PDB file of C-alpha atoms in Angstrom:
ATOM      1  CA  UNK A   1      15.348  16.724  10.920  1.00 51.00           C
ATOM      2  CA  UNK A   2      15.681  17.547  14.629  1.00 50.00           C
ATOM      3  CA  UNK A   3      12.301  19.328  14.353  1.00 79.00           C
ATOM      4  CA  UNK A   4      10.522  16.306  12.900  1.00 89.00           C
ATOM      5  CA  UNK A   5       7.846  15.036  15.289  1.00 94.00           C
ATOM      6  CA  UNK A   6       5.135  13.744  12.938  1.00 96.00           C
ATOM      7  CA  UNK A   7       5.911  11.627   9.860  1.00 97.00           C
ATOM      8  CA  UNK A   8       3.558  10.248   7.237  1.00 98.00           C
ATOM      9  CA  UNK A   9       5.034   7.578   4.964  1.00 98.00           C
ATOM     10  CA  UNK A  10       3.411   6.357   1.752  1.00 98.00           C
ATOM     11  CA  UNK A  11       4.643   3.142   0.172  1.00 98.00           C
ATOM     12  CA  UNK A  12       3.796   1.796  -3.260  1.00 95.00           C
ATOM     13  CA  UNK A  13       4.478  -1.118  -5.549  1.00 92.00           C
ATOM     14  CA  UNK A  14       8.204  -0.396  -5.813  1.00 93.00           C
ATOM     15  CA  UNK A  15       8.961  -1.485  -2.255  1.00 96.00           C
ATOM     16  CA  UNK A  16       7.212  -4.830  -2.764  1.00 95.00           C
ATOM     17  CA  UNK A  17       8.650  -5.346  -6.243  1.00 92.00           C
ATOM     18  CA  UNK A  18      12.087  -5.748  -4.653  1.00 94.00           C
ATOM     19  CA  UNK A  19      10.670  -8.774  -2.803  1.00 95.00           C
ATOM     20  CA  UNK A  20       9.374 -10.276  -6.051  1.00 91.00           C
ATOM     21  CA  UNK A  21       5.751  -9.111  -5.992  1.00 90.00           C
ATOM     22  CA  UNK A  22       4.271  -8.551  -9.458  1.00 77.00           C
ATOM     23  CA  UNK A  23       3.310  -4.973 -10.279  1.00 71.00           C
ATOM     24  CA  UNK A  24       1.210  -3.452 -13.064  1.00 61.00           C
ATOM     25  CA  UNK A  25       4.411  -2.806 -14.985  1.00 56.00           C
ATOM     26  CA  UNK A  26       6.318  -6.054 -14.356  1.00 55.00           C
ATOM     27  CA  UNK A  27       6.864  -8.212 -17.434  1.00 53.00           C
ATOM     28  CA  UNK A  28       5.569 -11.759 -17.444  1.00 53.00           C
ATOM     29  CA  UNK A  29       3.624 -11.478 -14.190  1.00 51.00           C
ATOM     30  CA  UNK A  30      -0.012 -12.004 -13.297  1.00 55.00           C
ATOM     31  CA  UNK A  31      -1.016  -8.498 -14.342  1.00 59.00           C
ATOM     32  CA  UNK A  32       0.414  -8.913 -17.847  1.00 64.00           C
ATOM     33  CA  UNK A  33      -1.955 -11.827 -18.445  1.00 74.00           C
ATOM     34  CA  UNK A  34      -5.108  -9.777 -17.817  1.00 82.00           C
ATOM     35  CA  UNK A  35      -6.604  -6.405 -18.607  1.00 86.00           C
ATOM     36  CA  UNK A  36      -7.020  -4.171 -15.569  1.00 86.00           C
ATOM     37  CA  UNK A  37     -10.644  -3.586 -16.619  1.00 91.00           C
ATOM     38  CA  UNK A  38     -11.310  -7.326 -16.335  1.00 93.00           C
ATOM     39  CA  UNK A  39      -9.775  -8.054 -12.930  1.00 93.00           C
ATOM     40  CA  UNK A  40      -9.620  -4.775 -10.998  1.00 93.00           C
ATOM     41  CA  UNK A  41     -12.981  -3.066 -11.492  1.00 95.00           C
ATOM     42  CA  UNK A  42     -16.477  -3.683 -10.065  1.00 96.00           C
ATOM     43  CA  UNK A  43     -17.718  -4.060 -13.648  1.00 97.00           C
ATOM     44  CA  UNK A  44     -15.160  -6.779 -14.341  1.00 96.00           C
ATOM     45  CA  UNK A  45     -16.257  -8.651 -11.239  1.00 97.00           C
ATOM     46  CA  UNK A  46     -19.903  -8.389 -12.276  1.00 96.00           C
ATOM     47  CA  UNK A  47     -19.100  -9.728 -15.766  1.00 97.00           C
ATOM     48  CA  UNK A  48     -16.858 -12.600 -14.747  1.00 97.00           C
ATOM     49  CA  UNK A  49     -16.575 -13.261 -11.011  1.00 97.00           C
ATOM     50  CA  UNK A  50     -14.798 -16.586 -11.598  1.00 96.00           C
ATOM     51  CA  UNK A  51     -11.956 -14.835 -13.429  1.00 95.00           C
ATOM     52  CA  UNK A  52     -11.590 -12.161 -10.746  1.00 96.00           C
ATOM     53  CA  UNK A  53     -11.731 -14.562  -7.797  1.00 97.00           C
ATOM     54  CA  UNK A  54      -9.209 -16.856  -9.471  1.00 95.00           C
ATOM     55  CA  UNK A  55      -6.897 -13.922 -10.174  1.00 93.00           C
ATOM     56  CA  UNK A  56      -6.859 -12.811  -6.547  1.00 95.00           C
ATOM     57  CA  UNK A  57      -6.563 -16.404  -5.324  1.00 96.00           C
ATOM     58  CA  UNK A  58      -3.345 -16.626  -7.369  1.00 92.00           C
ATOM     59  CA  UNK A  59      -2.061 -13.328  -5.985  1.00 93.00           C
ATOM     60  CA  UNK A  60      -2.834 -14.413  -2.427  1.00 95.00           C
ATOM     61  CA  UNK A  61      -1.136 -17.766  -2.933  1.00 95.00           C
ATOM     62  CA  UNK A  62       1.934 -16.047  -4.393  1.00 92.00           C
ATOM     63  CA  UNK A  63       2.521 -14.236  -1.093  1.00 95.00           C
ATOM     64  CA  UNK A  64       3.853 -17.488   0.390  1.00 93.00           C
ATOM     65  CA  UNK A  65       6.821 -17.399  -1.995  1.00 94.00           C
ATOM     66  CA  UNK A  66       8.069 -13.894  -1.108  1.00 96.00           C
ATOM     67  CA  UNK A  67       9.650 -12.346   1.966  1.00 97.00           C
ATOM     68  CA  UNK A  68       9.962  -8.808   3.357  1.00 98.00           C
ATOM     69  CA  UNK A  69      13.093  -6.967   2.297  1.00 98.00           C
ATOM     70  CA  UNK A  70      15.437  -4.552   4.075  1.00 98.00           C
ATOM     71  CA  UNK A  71      13.144  -1.604   3.338  1.00 98.00           C
ATOM     72  CA  UNK A  72      10.187  -3.259   5.084  1.00 98.00           C
ATOM     73  CA  UNK A  73      12.335  -4.144   8.069  1.00 98.00           C
ATOM     74  CA  UNK A  74      13.806  -0.641   8.286  1.00 98.00           C
ATOM     75  CA  UNK A  75      10.334   0.925   8.415  1.00 98.00           C
ATOM     76  CA  UNK A  76       9.371  -1.484  11.188  1.00 98.00           C
ATOM     77  CA  UNK A  77      12.472  -0.373  13.096  1.00 98.00           C
ATOM     78  CA  UNK A  78      11.474   3.259  12.615  1.00 98.00           C
ATOM     79  CA  UNK A  79       8.031   2.489  14.021  1.00 97.00           C
ATOM     80  CA  UNK A  80       9.582   0.900  17.108  1.00 97.00           C
ATOM     81  CA  UNK A  81      12.252   3.496  17.798  1.00 97.00           C
ATOM     82  CA  UNK A  82      10.914   6.854  16.575  1.00 96.00           C
ATOM     83  CA  UNK A  83       9.623   8.854  19.538  1.00 93.00           C
ATOM     84  CA  UNK A  84       7.189  10.974  17.537  1.00 94.00           C
ATOM     85  CA  UNK A  85       3.996  10.170  15.641  1.00 96.00           C
ATOM     86  CA  UNK A  86       4.312   7.911  12.606  1.00 97.00           C
ATOM     87  CA  UNK A  87       1.654   6.822  10.139  1.00 97.00           C
ATOM     88  CA  UNK A  88       2.566   4.221   7.504  1.00 98.00           C
ATOM     89  CA  UNK A  89       0.115   4.283   4.602  1.00 98.00           C
ATOM     90  CA  UNK A  90       0.537   1.693   1.878  1.00 98.00           C
ATOM     91  CA  UNK A  91      -1.038   1.305  -1.529  1.00 96.00           C
ATOM     92  CA  UNK A  92       0.051  -2.337  -1.487  1.00 96.00           C
ATOM     93  CA  UNK A  93      -2.381  -5.146  -0.743  1.00 97.00           C
ATOM     94  CA  UNK A  94       0.308  -7.638   0.332  1.00 97.00           C
ATOM     95  CA  UNK A  95       1.276  -8.333   3.955  1.00 97.00           C
ATOM     96  CA  UNK A  96       5.019  -7.674   3.672  1.00 98.00           C
ATOM     97  CA  UNK A  97       4.971  -4.641   5.978  1.00 98.00           C
ATOM     98  CA  UNK A  98       3.338  -6.700   8.721  1.00 98.00           C
ATOM     99  CA  UNK A  99       5.664  -9.643   8.164  1.00 98.00           C
ATOM    100  CA  UNK A 100       8.589  -7.214   8.250  1.00 98.00           C
ATOM    101  CA  UNK A 101       7.566  -6.155  11.750  1.00 98.00           C
ATOM    102  CA  UNK A 102       5.307  -3.116  11.259  1.00 98.00           C
ATOM    103  CA  UNK A 103       2.249  -3.103  13.505  1.00 95.00           C
ATOM    104  CA  UNK A 104       0.503   0.145  12.536  1.00 92.00           C
ATOM    105  CA  UNK A 105      -0.122  -0.113   8.790  1.00 97.00           C
ATOM    106  CA  UNK A 106      -2.999   1.580   6.977  1.00 98.00           C
ATOM    107  CA  UNK A 107      -3.858  -0.312   3.773  1.00 98.00           C
ATOM    108  CA  UNK A 108      -5.620   2.340   1.711  1.00 98.00           C
ATOM    109  CA  UNK A 109      -6.244  -0.115  -1.145  1.00 97.00           C
ATOM    110  CA  UNK A 110      -7.253  -3.068   1.029  1.00 98.00           C
ATOM    111  CA  UNK A 111      -5.569  -6.390   1.710  1.00 98.00           C
ATOM    112  CA  UNK A 112      -5.251  -9.699  -0.120  1.00 97.00           C
ATOM    113  CA  UNK A 113      -5.623 -11.543   3.181  1.00 98.00           C
ATOM    114  CA  UNK A 114      -9.008 -10.017   3.917  1.00 98.00           C
ATOM    115  CA  UNK A 115     -12.454 -10.870   2.566  1.00 98.00           C
ATOM    116  CA  UNK A 116     -15.359  -8.451   2.173  1.00 98.00           C
ATOM    117  CA  UNK A 117     -18.900  -9.816   2.226  1.00 97.00           C
ATOM    118  CA  UNK A 118     -21.282  -8.229  -0.261  1.00 95.00           C
ATOM    119  CA  UNK A 119     -24.245  -9.402   1.825  1.00 96.00           C
ATOM    120  CA  UNK A 120     -23.412  -8.146   5.330  1.00 97.00           C
ATOM    121  CA  UNK A 121     -20.565  -5.748   4.364  1.00 96.00           C
ATOM    122  CA  UNK A 122     -18.349  -7.168   7.108  1.00 97.00           C
ATOM    123  CA  UNK A 123     -14.654  -8.001   6.748  1.00 97.00           C
ATOM    124  CA  UNK A 124     -12.928 -11.212   7.781  1.00 97.00           C
ATOM    125  CA  UNK A 125      -9.296 -12.273   7.857  1.00 97.00           C
ATOM    126  CA  UNK A 126      -8.875 -14.633   4.895  1.00 97.00           C
ATOM    127  CA  UNK A 127      -6.082 -16.867   3.661  1.00 96.00           C
ATOM    128  CA  UNK A 128      -7.956 -19.427   1.543  1.00 96.00           C
ATOM    129  CA  UNK A 129      -9.280 -19.520  -2.042  1.00 96.00           C
ATOM    130  CA  UNK A 130     -12.539 -17.727  -2.857  1.00 97.00           C
ATOM    131  CA  UNK A 131     -13.212 -19.276  -6.256  1.00 96.00           C
ATOM    132  CA  UNK A 132     -15.286 -22.081  -4.708  1.00 95.00           C
ATOM    133  CA  UNK A 133     -17.651 -19.474  -3.189  1.00 96.00           C
ATOM    134  CA  UNK A 134     -17.059 -20.135   0.536  1.00 97.00           C
ATOM    135  CA  UNK A 135     -19.523 -18.802   3.063  1.00 97.00           C
ATOM    136  CA  UNK A 136     -18.988 -15.571   4.949  1.00 97.00           C
ATOM    137  CA  UNK A 137     -17.838 -16.479   8.488  1.00 97.00           C
ATOM    138  CA  UNK A 138     -20.226 -13.860   9.884  1.00 97.00           C
ATOM    139  CA  UNK A 139     -23.511 -14.197   7.965  1.00 98.00           C
ATOM    140  CA  UNK A 140     -22.887 -17.492   6.100  1.00 97.00           C
ATOM    141  CA  UNK A 141     -23.812 -15.993   2.727  1.00 97.00           C
ATOM    142  CA  UNK A 142     -21.670 -17.186  -0.232  1.00 96.00           C
ATOM    143  CA  UNK A 143     -21.001 -13.542  -1.117  1.00 96.00           C
ATOM    144  CA  UNK A 144     -17.306 -12.960  -0.444  1.00 97.00           C
ATOM    145  CA  UNK A 145     -15.073 -10.829  -2.639  1.00 97.00           C
ATOM    146  CA  UNK A 146     -11.462  -9.729  -2.218  1.00 98.00           C
ATOM    147  CA  UNK A 147     -11.230  -6.843   0.243  1.00 98.00           C
ATOM    148  CA  UNK A 148      -9.275  -4.716  -2.205  1.00 97.00           C
ATOM    149  CA  UNK A 149     -10.100  -1.310  -3.658  1.00 97.00           C
ATOM    150  CA  UNK A 150     -10.747  -1.607  -7.378  1.00 96.00           C
ATOM    151  CA  UNK A 151     -10.556   1.192  -9.919  1.00 92.00           C
ATOM    152  CA  UNK A 152     -13.635   3.357  -9.510  1.00 93.00           C
ATOM    153  CA  UNK A 153     -13.931   2.633  -5.764  1.00 96.00           C
ATOM    154  CA  UNK A 154     -12.970   4.935  -2.890  1.00 96.00           C
ATOM    155  CA  UNK A 155      -9.733   4.097  -1.041  1.00 97.00           C
ATOM    156  CA  UNK A 156     -10.058   3.304   2.643  1.00 98.00           C
ATOM    157  CA  UNK A 157      -9.673   5.692   5.611  1.00 97.00           C
ATOM    158  CA  UNK A 158      -9.107   8.817   3.540  1.00 97.00           C
ATOM    159  CA  UNK A 159     -10.264  11.131   6.335  1.00 97.00           C
ATOM    160  CA  UNK A 160      -7.672   9.681   8.686  1.00 97.00           C
ATOM    161  CA  UNK A 161      -4.964  10.009   6.032  1.00 98.00           C
ATOM    162  CA  UNK A 162      -5.749  13.642   5.218  1.00 97.00           C
ATOM    163  CA  UNK A 163      -5.907  14.495   8.924  1.00 97.00           C
ATOM    164  CA  UNK A 164      -2.420  13.039   9.408  1.00 97.00           C
ATOM    165  CA  UNK A 165      -1.099  14.851   6.323  1.00 97.00           C
ATOM    166  CA  UNK A 166      -2.418  18.168   7.641  1.00 96.00           C
ATOM    167  CA  UNK A 167      -0.355  17.759  10.815  1.00 96.00           C
ATOM    168  CA  UNK A 168       2.778  16.148   9.352  1.00 96.00           C
ATOM    169  CA  UNK A 169       6.213  17.708   9.598  1.00 95.00           C
ATOM    170  CA  UNK A 170       7.563  15.290   6.999  1.00 97.00           C
ATOM    171  CA  UNK A 171       5.950  13.323   4.164  1.00 98.00           C
ATOM    172  CA  UNK A 172       7.969  10.508   2.602  1.00 98.00           C
ATOM    173  CA  UNK A 173       6.945   8.630  -0.540  1.00 98.00           C
ATOM    174  CA  UNK A 174       8.638   5.269  -1.154  1.00 98.00           C
ATOM    175  CA  UNK A 175       8.386   3.193  -4.325  1.00 95.00           C
ATOM    176  CA  UNK A 176       5.424   4.947  -5.915  1.00 92.00           C
ATOM    177  CA  UNK A 177       4.786   5.953  -9.514  1.00 85.00           C
ATOM    178  CA  UNK A 178       3.279   9.311  -8.587  1.00 83.00           C
ATOM    179  CA  UNK A 179       0.555   8.610 -11.122  1.00 81.00           C
ATOM    180  CA  UNK A 180      -2.266   6.951  -9.144  1.00 82.00           C
ATOM    181  CA  UNK A 181      -4.666   9.317  -7.403  1.00 87.00           C
ATOM    182  CA  UNK A 182      -5.592  10.212  -4.741  1.00 92.00           C
ATOM    183  CA  UNK A 183      -2.227   9.053  -3.322  1.00 91.00           C
ATOM    184  CA  UNK A 184      -0.302  10.956  -6.019  1.00 88.00           C
ATOM    185  CA  UNK A 185      -1.756  14.179  -4.648  1.00 93.00           C
ATOM    186  CA  UNK A 186      -0.549  13.663  -1.063  1.00 96.00           C
ATOM    187  CA  UNK A 187       2.703  15.534  -1.669  1.00 96.00           C
ATOM    188  CA  UNK A 188       0.827  18.607  -2.889  1.00 94.00           C
ATOM    189  CA  UNK A 189      -1.510  18.329   0.078  1.00 94.00           C
ATOM    190  CA  UNK A 190       1.347  18.610   2.584  1.00 95.00           C
ATOM    191  CA  UNK A 191       2.991  21.433   0.630  1.00 91.00           C
ATOM    192  CA  UNK A 192       0.115  23.652   1.743  1.00 90.00           C
ATOM    193  CA  UNK A 193       1.208  23.306   5.376  1.00 91.00           C
ATOM    194  CA  UNK A 194       4.915  23.785   4.685  1.00 91.00           C
ATOM    195  CA  UNK A 195       5.889  20.227   5.636  1.00 94.00           C
ATOM    196  CA  UNK A 196       9.139  18.792   4.356  1.00 96.00           C
ATOM    197  CA  UNK A 197       8.862  16.211   1.558  1.00 97.00           C
ATOM    198  CA  UNK A 198      11.124  13.374   0.465  1.00 98.00           C
ATOM    199  CA  UNK A 199      10.855  10.863  -2.360  1.00 98.00           C
ATOM    200  CA  UNK A 200      12.716   7.541  -2.203  1.00 98.00           C
ATOM    201  CA  UNK A 201      12.200   5.774  -5.505  1.00 96.00           C
ATOM    202  CA  UNK A 202      14.057   3.548  -7.928  1.00 93.00           C
ATOM    203  CA  UNK A 203      13.766   6.176 -10.666  1.00 92.00           C
ATOM    204  CA  UNK A 204      12.283   9.637 -11.021  1.00 93.00           C
ATOM    205  CA  UNK A 205       8.485   9.447 -10.837  1.00 91.00           C
ATOM    206  CA  UNK A 206       5.674  11.603 -12.199  1.00 90.00           C
ATOM    207  CA  UNK A 207       5.607  13.271  -8.782  1.00 91.00           C
ATOM    208  CA  UNK A 208       9.344  13.939  -8.378  1.00 94.00           C
ATOM    209  CA  UNK A 209       9.110  17.674  -9.249  1.00 94.00           C
ATOM    210  CA  UNK A 210       6.785  18.245  -6.273  1.00 94.00           C
ATOM    211  CA  UNK A 211       9.235  16.921  -3.643  1.00 96.00           C
ATOM    212  CA  UNK A 212      11.759  19.097  -1.859  1.00 95.00           C
ATOM    213  CA  UNK A 213      14.269  16.233  -1.990  1.00 97.00           C
ATOM    214  CA  UNK A 214      14.387  13.070  -4.107  1.00 97.00           C
ATOM    215  CA  UNK A 215      16.794  10.151  -3.783  1.00 97.00           C
ATOM    216  CA  UNK A 216      16.767   7.466  -6.440  1.00 97.00           C
ATOM    217  CA  UNK A 217      17.902   3.866  -6.131  1.00 97.00           C
ATOM    218  CA  UNK A 218      16.699   0.551  -4.661  1.00 96.00           C
ATOM    219  CA  UNK A 219      14.397   0.897  -1.652  1.00 97.00           C
ATOM    220  CA  UNK A 220      16.332  -1.859   0.096  1.00 97.00           C
ATOM    221  CA  UNK A 221      19.318   0.493   0.225  1.00 97.00           C
ATOM    222  CA  UNK A 222      17.738   3.942   0.422  1.00 98.00           C
ATOM    223  CA  UNK A 223      15.181   3.271   3.147  1.00 98.00           C
ATOM    224  CA  UNK A 224      17.531   1.779   5.783  1.00 98.00           C
ATOM    225  CA  UNK A 225      19.948   4.659   5.168  1.00 98.00           C
ATOM    226  CA  UNK A 226      17.194   7.238   5.620  1.00 98.00           C
ATOM    227  CA  UNK A 227      15.881   5.518   8.764  1.00 98.00           C
ATOM    228  CA  UNK A 228      19.382   5.603  10.237  1.00 97.00           C
ATOM    229  CA  UNK A 229      19.503   9.345   9.576  1.00 95.00           C
ATOM    230  CA  UNK A 230      16.136   9.977  11.231  1.00 95.00           C
ATOM    231  CA  UNK A 231      16.911   7.948  14.333  1.00 95.00           C
ATOM    232  CA  UNK A 232      20.390   9.489  14.680  1.00 92.00           C
ATOM    233  CA  UNK A 233      18.779  12.936  14.906  1.00 85.00           C
ATOM    234  CA  UNK A 234      15.813  11.956  17.050  1.00 71.00           C
TER     235      UNK A 234
END
């Protein structure tokens, strides 16, 4: 750990689930009421934009009822106190990392609190419903959609992510299933350079066999403990 100068961290649904955010696999949540094909694909949006906009309006509104947990806050502390390079990549579209204190977060799957205009292709910070077809703040066209990456679309800033992975000394995966690509392949990407790898997950994931070390349990416990270890050796 004393040799660690460049860290790439990937977070997934598991870290937000501990704050009460619905995931694909959570029972009784928003996702259980809809097929992924209907609310998380470009084709679903083309078929029924009202359904999709209403779905993401509900997800955005639900953010007000949840708070960052100890794992989010620990990663923000690491960002502040770690002397080396740190890149925090998240698959999550919520804002819990930012509300937990992190300032340098790369949302590879987009953000609920951002709108993408289909007319001018510009992004705007957004915290209001979209179902009533509001105008784009930039071009005034009523062509806004959630600025989230749907199935079949390319995740954001992949070149920047792969560049950071190629230089990382340590790759840490937190709260991910290890089943959603391209993020599931990050651990194999860093193996080519000999970087150390660590999984922090509630249970063993599909990707666990690829990690040099895996610790299983709640992120709210594992992540602060790991951050303490890193900063003690820095």
